[in-house]
Amino acid sequence: MVDPYSVVALSPRTFQMKERQDGVENVKRINKFMDTAVMVGAWEGAPVRLVVIPEMAIQGMIANIPGNRDKEKHFAVTIPGPETDELAKKAVQLDTYIAAELYMVKDPDFEDRYFNVAFIIDPSGEIVYQRAKATSDAYEGGMLGNMNPHDVWDEWIAKKGNGNVMDAIFPVARTEIGNIGIAICHEGVYPEVARGLAMNGAEIIIRPTLIEPAVMTGMWEIQNRAHALFNHAYVVAPNLGPEIMPDGGMQDLFGGQSMIVNPRGQIVAQQKGWTSGDSFVCTTIDIEALRRSRIANGLYNQFKDLRTEQYRAIYDQPIYPKNQYLEEPPGEGWLAREDATRARNIETLIERGVLTPPTGYRRNGDTTPVSDTTEKVVGS
């Protein structure tokens, strides 16, 4: 039986990495605030069993030249590594699970390729979960040096899931406090990743971070509530605090508004607006109540109603090409290449009748439809 417990979602200030070791110092700073947040979180009346840290909280936004392999190699991290070691000490000390993220992460199965990876550390200090970000925005990879598993699709599925796509792309940590999956930042803009985690058993979906203007316009809230409601799961969504600049000033690129949403899509804890310091939200969740609701033969248990054959047809035709960087890593032409890929995708969707262009629309650049391109595209 899983007793009710408190969840704490941190919104720490961020500090950009200037040197490789800065990430460890950032973790130590976050850990100090975590002590306070967990102490206050326990005032809920139940012990804190899960602490969640936003995407990019540990490294900030590394200044990078897209495709600069030397610079990417210099800043690349490992899991486990010194950052996770510091978090592991805190997990043991506080007797709690800690969920966090690192980007530009080296992978032993893919030399010279880096991924954005979420992870969970258990109360014994062991890393019990890792998941690579599978969907990113148009410019994230080129700016941060991260690939998606889809870019090395064939090998990723074989090596990470032993041929099983669900295990390779939507892994879920089955823990003593519930089944947990993480949809990283921009992945939460789309419905599929959260649904994939839920269909692989996730009861808690962690959705860390979203950048402006998506927070101020309400997209962040709508998405988090929808993921909880459509997947009948808790959503824990921490966002970043302000970035502290070298001159002592601050800039707010993310807008805060961390929240925790219950399985009915109702916000049960929310940070309203932006603060100038470290902050957090917390609440008590009840996994056993969720499990009773999920197996009830009623309206809110939607899993039993899924007519999967008719939904599968939506995605029968590919849109974004897979295996782009299977044979060679991306180079300095990364951003231009991604821009051209997405332009082709738009033309493909127009040809299929999915999109209707406005009056006077003209094609720009390389608009060869994806269906006419090869799956394995190398170089940049």
CSV table of C-alpha atoms in Angstrom, one decimal:
chain,number,residue,atom,x,y,z
A,1,MET,CA,0.0,0.0,0.0
A,2,VAL,CA,1.2,3.5,-0.8
A,3,ASP,CA,0.4,6.0,1.9
A,4,PRO,CA,-0.4,9.6,0.9
A,5,TYR,CA,2.8,11.7,0.7
A,6,SER,CA,3.9,15.2,-0.2
A,7,VAL,CA,5.4,16.2,-3.5
A,8,VAL,CA,7.7,19.3,-3.7
A,9,ALA,CA,8.3,21.0,-7.1
A,10,LEU,CA,11.2,23.5,-7.0
A,11,SER,CA,11.5,26.7,-9.0
A,12,PRO,CA,15.2,27.7,-8.4
A,13,ARG,CA,17.0,30.7,-9.7
A,14,THR,CA,19.3,29.7,-12.6
A,15,PHE,CA,22.9,30.4,-13.2
A,16,GLN,CA,24.5,29.9,-16.6
A,17,MET,CA,27.5,27.5,-16.8
A,18,LYS,CA,30.7,29.2,-17.7
A,19,GLU,CA,32.9,26.2,-16.9
A,20,ARG,CA,32.2,22.5,-16.7
A,21,GLN,CA,32.3,22.4,-12.9
A,22,ASP,CA,29.7,25.1,-12.5
A,23,GLY,CA,26.9,22.5,-12.8
A,24,VAL,CA,28.0,20.9,-9.5
A,25,GLU,CA,28.0,24.3,-7.8
A,26,ASN,CA,24.5,24.9,-9.1
A,27,VAL,CA,23.4,21.5,-7.6
A,28,LYS,CA,24.8,22.4,-4.2
A,29,ARG,CA,22.9,25.7,-4.3
A,30,ILE,CA,19.7,23.9,-5.3
A,31,ASN,CA,20.3,21.3,-2.5
A,32,LYS,CA,20.4,24.1,0.1
A,33,PHE,CA,17.1,25.4,-0.9
A,34,MET,CA,15.7,21.9,-1.2
A,35,ASP,CA,16.3,21.5,2.6
A,36,THR,CA,14.0,24.4,3.3
A,37,ALA,CA,11.4,23.4,0.7
A,38,VAL,CA,11.2,19.8,2.1
A,39,MET,CA,10.9,21.0,5.6
A,40,VAL,CA,8.0,23.2,4.7
A,41,GLY,CA,6.5,20.6,2.4
A,42,ALA,CA,6.3,18.2,5.3
A,43,TRP,CA,3.9,20.6,7.0
A,44,GLU,CA,1.3,19.2,4.6
A,45,GLY,CA,1.1,16.4,7.2
A,46,ALA,CA,2.6,13.7,5.1
A,47,PRO,CA,6.3,13.0,4.5
A,48,VAL,CA,7.9,14.4,1.4
A,49,ARG,CA,8.7,11.4,-0.9
A,50,LEU,CA,9.3,13.2,-4.2
A,51,VAL,CA,11.2,16.4,-5.1
A,52,VAL,CA,11.2,17.6,-8.7
A,53,ILE,CA,13.7,20.0,-10.3
A,54,PRO,CA,13.0,21.8,-13.6
A,55,GLU,CA,14.8,21.2,-16.9
A,56,MET,CA,17.9,23.4,-17.2
A,57,ALA,CA,18.0,24.3,-13.5
A,58,ILE,CA,21.4,22.6,-13.1
A,59,GLN,CA,23.2,23.9,-16.2
A,60,GLY,CA,21.3,27.0,-17.2
A,61,MET,CA,21.5,28.0,-20.9
A,62,ILE,CA,25.0,27.0,-22.0
A,63,ALA,CA,26.3,29.6,-24.5
A,64,ASN,CA,27.0,27.5,-27.6
A,65,ILE,CA,27.8,27.8,-31.2
A,66,PRO,CA,25.4,25.4,-33.0
A,67,GLY,CA,27.4,22.3,-34.2
A,68,ASN,CA,30.6,23.3,-32.4
A,69,ARG,CA,31.6,19.8,-31.5
A,70,ASP,CA,34.6,20.8,-29.4
A,71,LYS,CA,32.6,23.1,-27.2
A,72,GLU,CA,29.8,20.6,-26.9
A,73,LYS,CA,32.3,17.9,-25.9
A,74,HIS,CA,33.8,20.3,-23.3
A,75,PHE,CA,30.4,20.9,-21.6
A,76,ALA,CA,28.9,17.4,-22.1
A,77,VAL,CA,28.0,15.5,-18.9
A,78,THR,CA,27.5,11.9,-17.9
A,79,ILE,CA,24.8,10.1,-15.9
A,80,PRO,CA,26.0,9.1,-13.3
A,81,GLY,CA,28.4,12.0,-12.9
A,82,PRO,CA,29.3,14.7,-10.3
A,83,GLU,CA,26.0,16.4,-10.6
A,84,THR,CA,23.9,13.3,-9.9
A,85,ASP,CA,26.4,12.3,-7.2
A,86,GLU,CA,25.5,15.5,-5.3
A,87,LEU,CA,21.8,14.9,-5.8
A,88,ALA,CA,22.2,11.3,-4.6
A,89,LYS,CA,23.7,12.5,-1.3
A,90,LYS,CA,20.6,14.7,-0.8
A,91,ALA,CA,18.2,12.0,-1.7
A,92,VAL,CA,19.7,9.8,1.0
A,93,GLN,CA,19.8,12.6,3.5
A,94,LEU,CA,16.1,13.5,3.0
A,95,ASP,CA,14.9,10.0,2.3
A,96,THR,CA,13.2,11.1,-0.8
A,97,TYR,CA,13.1,10.5,-4.6
A,98,ILE,CA,14.6,13.3,-6.6
A,99,ALA,CA,13.7,13.9,-10.3
A,100,ALA,CA,15.8,16.2,-12.4
A,101,GLU,CA,17.4,16.7,-15.9
A,102,LEU,CA,20.7,17.2,-17.6
A,103,TYR,CA,21.2,18.1,-21.3
A,104,MET,CA,24.1,17.5,-23.6
A,105,VAL,CA,24.5,14.1,-22.0
A,106,LYS,CA,27.0,11.5,-23.3
A,107,ASP,CA,25.6,8.1,-24.2
A,108,PRO,CA,27.9,5.1,-24.3
A,109,ASP,CA,25.9,3.5,-27.1
A,110,PHE,CA,26.2,6.6,-29.4
A,111,GLU,CA,29.6,8.1,-29.7
A,112,ASP,CA,29.8,11.8,-30.3
A,113,ARG,CA,26.1,12.3,-29.9
A,114,TYR,CA,24.4,14.0,-27.0
A,115,PHE,CA,20.9,13.8,-25.5
A,116,ASN,CA,18.7,15.7,-23.1
A,117,VAL,CA,18.0,13.2,-20.3
A,118,ALA,CA,15.7,13.2,-17.4
A,119,PHE,CA,16.5,10.9,-14.4
A,120,ILE,CA,15.2,9.9,-11.0
A,121,ILE,CA,17.3,9.1,-8.0
A,122,ASP,CA,15.8,6.9,-5.2
A,123,PRO,CA,16.2,7.4,-1.4
A,124,SER,CA,19.1,5.0,-1.4
A,125,GLY,CA,21.0,7.2,-3.9
A,126,GLU,CA,20.6,5.0,-6.9
A,127,ILE,CA,19.6,6.2,-10.3
A,128,VAL,CA,16.5,4.2,-11.1
A,129,TYR,CA,15.3,6.0,-14.2
A,130,GLN,CA,16.6,7.7,-17.3
A,131,ARG,CA,14.7,9.0,-20.3
A,132,ALA,CA,15.9,10.9,-23.3
A,133,LYS,CA,13.9,13.8,-24.6
A,134,ALA,CA,12.2,12.5,-27.8
A,135,THR,CA,10.6,15.7,-29.1
A,136,SER,CA,12.1,19.2,-29.2
A,137,ASP,CA,11.3,22.5,-30.8
A,138,ALA,CA,12.8,23.7,-34.1
A,139,TYR,CA,15.9,25.2,-32.7
A,140,GLU,CA,16.7,23.5,-29.4
A,141,GLY,CA,19.0,20.8,-30.8
A,142,GLY,CA,21.2,23.3,-32.7
A,143,MET,CA,21.4,25.7,-29.8
A,144,LEU,CA,22.0,23.2,-27.0
A,145,GLY,CA,23.8,20.4,-28.9
A,146,ASN,CA,21.1,17.7,-28.3
A,147,MET,CA,19.7,15.1,-30.6
A,148,ASN,CA,16.5,13.2,-30.2
A,149,PRO,CA,16.3,9.3,-30.2
A,150,HIS,CA,14.3,9.6,-33.5
A,151,ASP,CA,17.5,10.9,-35.1
A,152,VAL,CA,19.1,7.5,-34.6
A,153,TRP,CA,15.8,5.6,-34.5
A,154,ASP,CA,16.8,2.2,-35.6
A,155,GLU,CA,19.7,1.8,-33.3
A,156,TRP,CA,18.0,3.5,-30.4
A,157,ILE,CA,15.0,1.1,-30.4
A,158,ALA,CA,17.3,-1.9,-30.7
A,159,LYS,CA,19.7,-0.8,-28.0
A,160,LYS,CA,17.5,0.9,-25.5
A,161,GLY,CA,14.3,-1.1,-25.8
A,162,ASN,CA,15.5,-4.4,-27.2
A,163,GLY,CA,13.2,-3.7,-30.1
A,164,ASN,CA,10.3,-2.4,-28.0
A,165,VAL,CA,9.4,1.2,-28.9
A,166,MET,CA,7.4,1.7,-25.7
A,167,ASP,CA,10.3,0.8,-23.4
A,168,ALA,CA,12.8,2.8,-25.5
A,169,ILE,CA,10.8,6.0,-25.9
A,170,PHE,CA,8.3,6.0,-23.1
A,171,PRO,CA,10.0,4.3,-20.1
A,172,VAL,CA,8.3,4.5,-16.7
A,173,ALA,CA,9.9,4.1,-13.3
A,174,ARG,CA,7.9,1.6,-11.2
A,175,THR,CA,8.7,2.7,-7.7
A,176,GLU,CA,7.3,2.2,-4.2
A,177,ILE,CA,5.6,5.6,-4.4
A,178,GLY,CA,4.0,5.0,-7.7
A,179,ASN,CA,4.8,4.7,-11.4
A,180,ILE,CA,6.6,7.8,-12.7
A,181,GLY,CA,7.4,9.1,-16.2
A,182,ILE,CA,8.9,12.4,-17.3
A,183,ALA,CA,8.0,14.5,-20.4
A,184,ILE,CA,10.7,17.1,-20.7
A,185,CYS,CA,9.7,20.7,-21.4
A,186,HIS,CA,8.7,21.1,-25.1
A,187,GLU,CA,7.5,17.5,-25.2
A,188,GLY,CA,4.5,18.7,-23.2
A,189,VAL,CA,3.4,21.0,-26.1
A,190,TYR,CA,2.1,17.8,-27.8
A,191,PRO,CA,-0.3,15.2,-26.4
A,192,GLU,CA,1.6,12.1,-27.5
A,193,VAL,CA,4.5,11.8,-25.1
A,194,ALA,CA,2.4,12.2,-22.0
A,195,ARG,CA,-0.1,9.7,-23.4
A,196,GLY,CA,2.8,7.3,-24.2
A,197,LEU,CA,4.0,7.4,-20.7
A,198,ALA,CA,0.5,6.9,-19.4
A,199,MET,CA,0.0,3.9,-21.7
A,200,ASN,CA,3.2,2.5,-20.3
A,201,GLY,CA,1.8,2.7,-16.8
A,202,ALA,CA,2.7,6.2,-15.5
A,203,GLU,CA,0.6,7.5,-12.6
A,204,ILE,CA,2.7,10.6,-12.1
A,205,ILE,CA,3.8,12.6,-15.2
A,206,ILE,CA,6.5,15.1,-14.4
A,207,ARG,CA,6.5,17.9,-17.0
A,208,PRO,CA,9.5,20.2,-16.2
A,209,THR,CA,9.9,23.7,-17.7
A,210,LEU,CA,8.4,25.7,-20.5
A,211,ILE,CA,9.8,29.0,-21.9
A,212,GLU,CA,8.0,32.3,-22.6
A,213,PRO,CA,5.7,33.4,-24.1
A,214,ALA,CA,4.0,30.1,-23.7
A,215,VAL,CA,3.6,30.6,-19.9
A,216,MET,CA,2.2,34.1,-20.0
A,217,THR,CA,-0.3,33.2,-22.7
A,218,GLY,CA,-1.7,30.3,-20.7
A,219,MET,CA,-0.4,27.5,-22.9
A,220,TRP,CA,1.7,26.0,-20.0
A,221,GLU,CA,-1.4,25.8,-17.7
A,222,ILE,CA,-3.7,24.4,-20.4
A,223,GLN,CA,-1.2,21.7,-21.5
A,224,ASN,CA,-0.5,20.6,-17.9
A,225,ARG,CA,-4.1,20.4,-17.0
A,226,ALA,CA,-5.0,18.5,-20.2
A,227,HIS,CA,-2.2,16.0,-19.7
A,228,ALA,CA,-3.5,15.2,-16.3
A,229,LEU,CA,-7.2,15.0,-17.4
A,230,PHE,CA,-6.7,13.0,-20.6
A,231,ASN,CA,-4.3,10.6,-18.9
A,232,HIS,CA,-6.0,10.4,-15.5
A,233,ALA,CA,-2.7,11.1,-13.8
A,234,TYR,CA,-1.0,13.5,-11.5
A,235,VAL,CA,1.1,16.1,-13.3
A,236,VAL,CA,3.9,17.7,-11.4
A,237,ALA,CA,5.2,20.7,-13.4
A,238,PRO,CA,8.0,22.8,-12.0
A,239,ASN,CA,9.2,25.8,-14.0
A,240,LEU,CA,12.4,27.8,-13.7
A,241,GLY,CA,13.0,30.9,-11.6
A,242,PRO,CA,14.8,34.0,-12.9
A,243,GLU,CA,18.3,33.7,-14.4
A,244,ILE,CA,20.9,35.6,-12.5
A,245,MET,CA,23.2,37.5,-14.8
A,246,PRO,CA,26.9,38.1,-14.3
A,247,ASP,CA,26.3,41.8,-13.4
A,248,GLY,CA,23.8,40.8,-10.7
A,249,GLY,CA,20.7,41.6,-12.7
A,250,MET,CA,18.0,39.2,-13.5
A,251,GLN,CA,16.1,38.1,-16.6
A,252,ASP,CA,12.9,36.0,-16.7
A,253,LEU,CA,12.7,33.8,-19.8
A,254,PHE,CA,10.4,31.2,-18.3
A,255,GLY,CA,7.8,32.9,-16.2
A,256,GLY,CA,7.6,30.6,-13.2
A,257,GLN,CA,4.1,29.4,-12.4
A,258,SER,CA,5.0,26.0,-11.2
A,259,MET,CA,2.0,23.8,-10.6
A,260,ILE,CA,0.7,20.4,-9.5
A,261,VAL,CA,-2.4,19.1,-11.2
A,262,ASN,CA,-4.7,16.3,-10.0
A,263,PRO,CA,-6.1,13.6,-12.2
A,264,ARG,CA,-9.3,15.6,-12.8
A,265,GLY,CA,-7.3,18.4,-14.4
A,266,GLN,CA,-7.6,20.6,-11.4
A,267,ILE,CA,-4.7,22.7,-10.2
A,268,VAL,CA,-4.1,21.9,-6.5
A,269,ALA,CA,-0.9,23.9,-6.0
A,270,GLN,CA,0.3,26.8,-8.1
A,271,GLN,CA,2.9,29.5,-8.0
A,272,LYS,CA,1.2,32.7,-9.2
A,273,GLY,CA,3.4,34.7,-11.4
A,274,TRP,CA,7.1,35.3,-11.1
A,275,THR,CA,9.4,35.7,-8.1
A,276,SER,CA,12.9,37.1,-7.7
A,277,GLY,CA,14.2,34.2,-5.7
A,278,ASP,CA,14.0,30.4,-5.3
A,279,SER,CA,10.4,29.2,-4.8
A,280,PHE,CA,8.4,26.0,-4.7
A,281,VAL,CA,5.0,24.5,-4.7
A,282,CYS,CA,3.8,21.4,-2.8
A,283,THR,CA,0.8,19.3,-2.1
A,284,THR,CA,-0.2,15.8,-0.8
A,285,ILE,CA,-1.1,13.1,-3.4
A,286,ASP,CA,-2.8,9.8,-2.9
A,287,ILE,CA,-1.7,7.1,-5.3
A,288,GLU,CA,-4.1,4.5,-3.9
A,289,ALA,CA,-7.0,6.8,-4.6
A,290,LEU,CA,-5.8,7.3,-8.1
A,291,ARG,CA,-5.5,3.5,-8.6
A,292,ARG,CA,-9.0,2.9,-7.4
A,293,SER,CA,-10.3,5.6,-9.8
A,294,ARG,CA,-8.3,4.2,-12.7
A,295,ILE,CA,-9.9,0.8,-12.4
A,296,ALA,CA,-13.4,2.0,-11.8
A,297,ASN,CA,-15.9,1.3,-14.6
A,298,GLY,CA,-16.9,5.0,-14.9
A,299,LEU,CA,-16.5,8.2,-16.9
A,300,TYR,CA,-13.0,9.2,-15.8
A,301,ASN,CA,-11.3,5.9,-16.5
A,302,GLN,CA,-10.7,6.6,-20.2
A,303,PHE,CA,-8.2,3.9,-20.9
A,304,LYS,CA,-10.9,1.2,-21.2
A,305,ASP,CA,-12.6,3.2,-23.9
A,306,LEU,CA,-9.7,3.5,-26.4
A,307,ARG,CA,-10.5,2.1,-29.8
A,308,THR,CA,-6.8,2.0,-30.8
A,309,GLU,CA,-7.1,0.8,-34.4
A,310,GLN,CA,-8.9,4.0,-35.5
A,311,TYR,CA,-6.4,6.2,-33.7
A,312,ARG,CA,-3.4,4.4,-35.1
A,313,ALA,CA,-4.4,5.4,-38.6
A,314,ILE,CA,-3.7,9.1,-37.7
A,315,TYR,CA,0.0,8.4,-37.8
A,316,ASP,CA,0.4,5.8,-40.5
A,317,GLN,CA,2.1,8.3,-42.8
A,318,PRO,CA,5.4,9.7,-41.5
A,319,ILE,CA,6.0,13.4,-41.2
A,320,TYR,CA,9.4,14.1,-39.6
A,321,PRO,CA,12.2,12.0,-41.1
A,322,LYS,CA,13.8,9.5,-38.8
A,323,ASN,CA,17.5,8.5,-38.7
A,324,GLN,CA,18.8,11.9,-39.7
A,325,TYR,CA,22.0,11.5,-37.7
A,326,LEU,CA,22.4,7.8,-37.6
A,327,GLU,CA,25.6,7.7,-39.6
A,328,GLU,CA,27.2,11.1,-38.7
A,329,PRO,CA,26.6,13.6,-35.9
A,330,PRO,CA,25.2,17.0,-36.8
A,331,GLY,CA,27.7,19.7,-37.7
A,332,GLU,CA,27.7,23.5,-37.9
A,333,GLY,CA,24.9,23.5,-40.5
A,334,TRP,CA,22.5,22.1,-37.9
A,335,LEU,CA,20.1,25.0,-37.6
A,336,ALA,CA,19.8,25.6,-41.3
A,337,ARG,CA,19.2,21.9,-41.9
A,338,GLU,CA,16.5,21.7,-39.3
A,339,ASP,CA,14.8,24.7,-40.7
A,340,ALA,CA,14.8,23.1,-44.2
A,341,THR,CA,13.5,19.8,-42.8
A,342,ARG,CA,10.6,21.6,-41.2
A,343,ALA,CA,9.9,23.5,-44.3
A,344,ARG,CA,9.7,20.3,-46.3
A,345,ASN,CA,7.4,18.9,-43.6
A,346,ILE,CA,5.0,21.8,-44.1
A,347,GLU,CA,4.9,21.1,-47.9
A,348,THR,CA,4.2,17.5,-47.2
A,349,LEU,CA,1.3,18.4,-45.0
A,350,ILE,CA,0.0,20.8,-47.6
A,351,GLU,CA,0.2,18.0,-50.3
A,352,ARG,CA,-1.7,15.6,-48.1
A,353,GLY,CA,-4.5,18.1,-47.5
A,354,VAL,CA,-3.7,18.4,-43.8
A,355,LEU,CA,-2.9,22.1,-44.2
A,356,THR,CA,-4.5,24.6,-46.5
A,357,PRO,CA,-2.1,27.5,-47.4
A,358,PRO,CA,-3.3,31.1,-47.4
A,359,THR,CA,-4.0,33.0,-50.6
A,360,GLY,CA,-0.7,34.0,-52.2
A,361,TYR,CA,1.4,31.4,-50.5
A,362,ARG,CA,4.7,30.6,-52.2
A,363,ARG,CA,7.1,27.8,-51.5
A,364,ASN,CA,10.5,28.8,-50.1
A,365,GLY,CA,13.7,27.0,-50.0
A,366,ASP,CA,14.1,23.2,-50.2
A,367,THR,CA,10.6,21.9,-50.0
A,368,THR,CA,11.0,18.4,-51.3
A,369,PRO,CA,8.3,16.4,-49.5
A,370,VAL,CA,9.5,14.1,-46.7
A,371,SER,CA,8.1,11.1,-48.6
A,372,ASP,CA,10.6,11.7,-51.4
A,373,THR,CA,13.6,11.9,-49.1
A,374,THR,CA,15.7,9.0,-47.8
A,375,GLU,CA,15.4,8.0,-44.2
A,376,LYS,CA,19.2,8.1,-43.6
A,377,VAL,CA,20.4,11.6,-44.3
A,378,VAL,CA,24.0,12.3,-43.3
A,379,GLY,CA,26.2,15.3,-42.9
A,380,SER,CA,24.8,18.8,-42.6
